[in-house]
Amino acid sequence: MRVVHLFGIASMPVLKVLIVTALGSFLALDGVNVLGADARKHINQLVFYVLNPALIGGNLAKTITFESILLLWFMPVNILITFIVGSALGWILIKITATPQHLKGLVLGCCAAGNMGNMPLIIVPALCKETGSPFGPPHVCEAYGLAYASLSLAIGAVYLWSYVYNMMRILANGDANIKDTQEISKEDLLPSKECPDSAEFTIPLLHPATESDRIVQSLSWRQLWDKIKQCIGMISKKLNLKAIFAPSTTGAIVGFIVGAVPQIRNLLVGANAPLHVLEDSASFVGDAAIPIVTLIVGGNLLKGLKVSGVRLSLILGILAVRYVLLPLVGIVTVKNAVRFGLVSSTDPLYQFILLLQFAVPPAMNIGTMTQLFGTGQNECSVILLWTYGLASVSLTLWSTLFLWMVT
């Protein structure tokens, strides 16, 4: 009976997500056109720049303290494990299915990057509100659950735009590089004009007293600094640091600072805080993020119904990686982390979040990356449609097992 009860608790949040997602798909239909392509684009910008940062910053500020930061150190490691193991499994899938070159980055991205933010942000609060939830009083569970999910979103965004983005970019350009190897000109083999070569650095620094005045004067410290900045700018562009430090990440940093510094926390957090209206306003704005994001997910998935041509073996392989193999790896990882004292055994909600990070569908931003690289957009729509369509079944089953394990 206990398993049946846990299954009922686990299924309700997923059903709520499914209903709101279906509503988003309905609103995006051509005949309705409330959430058309242009509308979704503008609402996405609102979520990206305003709602998500407010949600993340507000929740972290209320629940995170310096002591809790020390207790949550394992979450970045846990998410990194999901990315690395997912990449390895994705690479095996590519070899088994002989994936075409232009789809290799898409397959690896879908296997490596899970929806670390939006899905936990939707599922955990709904789970806390269910009658008989094993995570304690609903208001306490929701506050800490949102904080854990917000931290998951911020960390996942950093890994997504640093690791997965560059992996997909390299693979997207790999085919073009192979084709153009015979057309490389002599000028392409010369040192970049934007970055100084090693001689410009080493000659003045290693032999300052023996070089001629002409060489010393040609490379002043100011010129050296300018060239260093140019190189840093090029590296920043290649690694897409602007995306890494997205508004959501900035909101997480602000939330950490407010929560961890007692003086700032006493000013902003709590009913008696002099400036509590600022934190209340951020929470008020952030509360709108969850339902709006769910509607947009439904609208974006509609495109997958209009596209065909993706091999069934690829879809089944990605489903197996994300919904069978990764959750099993997650159980082993989190159980051993608890066993060796890396994760507290007295916080079942935190353990549940760590386990859930292994069972979520692919990140929606994978679709954005395929658009940036101009390859695999249609195939990505089909893959996301299947993975999110079956997520209702998979998340319900795995959530039931996770609830049973942690309680």
Coordinates of N, CA and C in Angstrom, one line a residue, residues 56 60 64 72 75-76 78-79 82-83 114-121 124 144-160 248-249 252 256 350 353-354 356-358 360:
I56 N 14.9 32.7 -8.9 CA 16.1 32.1 -8.4 C 16.7 32.9 -7.2
L60 N 16.7 31.7 -3.3 CA 18.0 31.4 -2.6 C 18.3 32.4 -1.5
I64 N 19.0 30.1 1.7 CA 20.4 29.8 1.7 C 21.1 30.6 2.7
L72 N 25.5 22.0 0.8 CA 25.1 21.8 -0.6 C 26.2 21.6 -1.6
M75 N 26.0 19.2 -4.8 CA 25.1 19.3 -6.0 C 25.8 19.7 -7.3
P76 N 26.8 20.6 -7.3 CA 27.6 20.8 -8.5 C 28.3 19.6 -9.0
N78 N 27.3 16.5 -8.4 CA 26.2 15.6 -8.9 C 25.8 15.9 -10.3
I79 N 25.6 17.2 -10.6 CA 25.2 17.6 -11.9 C 26.3 17.4 -12.9
T82 N 26.1 13.9 -14.1 CA 25.1 13.6 -15.1 C 25.6 14.0 -16.5
F83 N 26.3 15.1 -16.6 CA 26.7 15.6 -17.9 C 27.8 14.7 -18.4
G114 N 20.4 17.7 -19.1 CA 19.0 17.5 -18.7 C 18.4 18.8 -18.3
N115 N 17.1 18.8 -18.2 CA 16.4 20.0 -17.8 C 16.5 20.2 -16.3
M116 N 17.6 20.7 -15.8 CA 18.0 20.8 -14.4 C 17.2 21.9 -13.6
G117 N 16.6 22.8 -14.3 CA 15.9 23.9 -13.6 C 14.4 23.9 -13.7
N118 N 13.9 24.0 -14.9 CA 12.4 24.1 -15.0 C 11.7 22.9 -14.5
M119 N 12.1 21.7 -14.8 CA 11.4 20.5 -14.4 C 11.4 20.4 -12.8
P120 N 12.5 20.5 -12.2 CA 12.4 20.5 -10.7 C 11.6 21.6 -10.1
L121 N 11.7 22.8 -10.7 CA 11.0 24.0 -10.2 C 9.5 23.7 -10.3
V124 N 8.8 19.9 -7.9 CA 9.0 19.9 -6.4 C 7.9 20.7 -5.6
Y144 N 12.3 25.2 0.8 CA 13.6 24.6 0.6 C 13.7 23.9 -0.8
G145 N 12.6 23.3 -1.2 CA 12.5 22.7 -2.5 C 12.8 23.7 -3.7
L146 N 12.2 24.9 -3.6 CA 12.5 25.9 -4.6 C 13.9 26.4 -4.5
A147 N 14.5 26.4 -3.4 CA 15.9 26.9 -3.3 C 16.8 25.8 -3.9
Y148 N 16.6 24.5 -3.6 CA 17.4 23.5 -4.2 C 17.2 23.5 -5.7
A149 N 16.0 23.6 -6.2 CA 15.7 23.6 -7.6 C 16.3 24.8 -8.3
S150 N 16.3 26.0 -7.6 CA 16.9 27.2 -8.2 C 18.4 27.0 -8.3
L151 N 19.0 26.5 -7.3 CA 20.5 26.2 -7.4 C 20.8 25.2 -8.5
S152 N 19.9 24.2 -8.7 CA 20.1 23.3 -9.7 C 20.0 24.0 -11.1
L153 N 19.1 24.9 -11.3 CA 18.9 25.6 -12.5 C 20.2 26.4 -12.8
A154 N 20.7 27.1 -11.8 CA 21.8 28.0 -12.0 C 23.1 27.2 -12.4
I155 N 23.3 26.1 -11.7 CA 24.5 25.3 -11.9 C 24.4 24.6 -13.3
G156 N 23.2 24.1 -13.6 CA 23.0 23.4 -14.8 C 23.2 24.4 -16.0
A157 N 22.8 25.6 -15.9 CA 23.0 26.6 -16.9 C 24.5 26.8 -17.2
V158 N 25.3 26.9 -16.1 CA 26.7 27.1 -16.3 C 27.3 25.9 -17.1
Y159 N 27.0 24.7 -16.7 CA 27.5 23.5 -17.4 C 27.0 23.4 -18.8
L160 N 25.7 23.8 -19.0 CA 25.1 23.7 -20.3 C 25.8 24.6 -21.3
S248 N 20.0 34.3 -15.1 CA 19.7 33.3 -14.1 C 20.9 33.1 -13.2
T249 N 22.1 33.0 -13.8 CA 23.3 32.8 -13.0 C 23.6 34.0 -12.1
A252 N 21.3 33.9 -9.2 CA 21.8 33.0 -8.2 C 22.9 33.6 -7.4
F256 N 22.9 34.1 -3.4 CA 23.9 33.6 -2.5 C 24.5 34.7 -1.6
Y350 N 16.6 16.9 -0.2 CA 17.8 17.2 -1.0 C 18.2 15.9 -1.7
I353 N 16.0 15.6 -4.8 CA 16.4 16.5 -5.9 C 17.7 16.0 -6.6
L354 N 18.6 15.5 -5.9 CA 19.8 14.9 -6.5 C 19.5 13.7 -7.4
L356 N 16.5 13.2 -8.8 CA 15.7 13.7 -9.9 C 16.5 14.3 -11.1
Q357 N 17.7 14.8 -10.7 CA 18.6 15.4 -11.7 C 19.0 14.4 -12.8
F358 N 19.0 13.1 -12.4 CA 19.4 12.1 -13.4 C 18.2 11.6 -14.2
V360 N 15.5 13.7 -15.5 CA 14.8 14.7 -16.3 C 15.0 14.6 -17.8

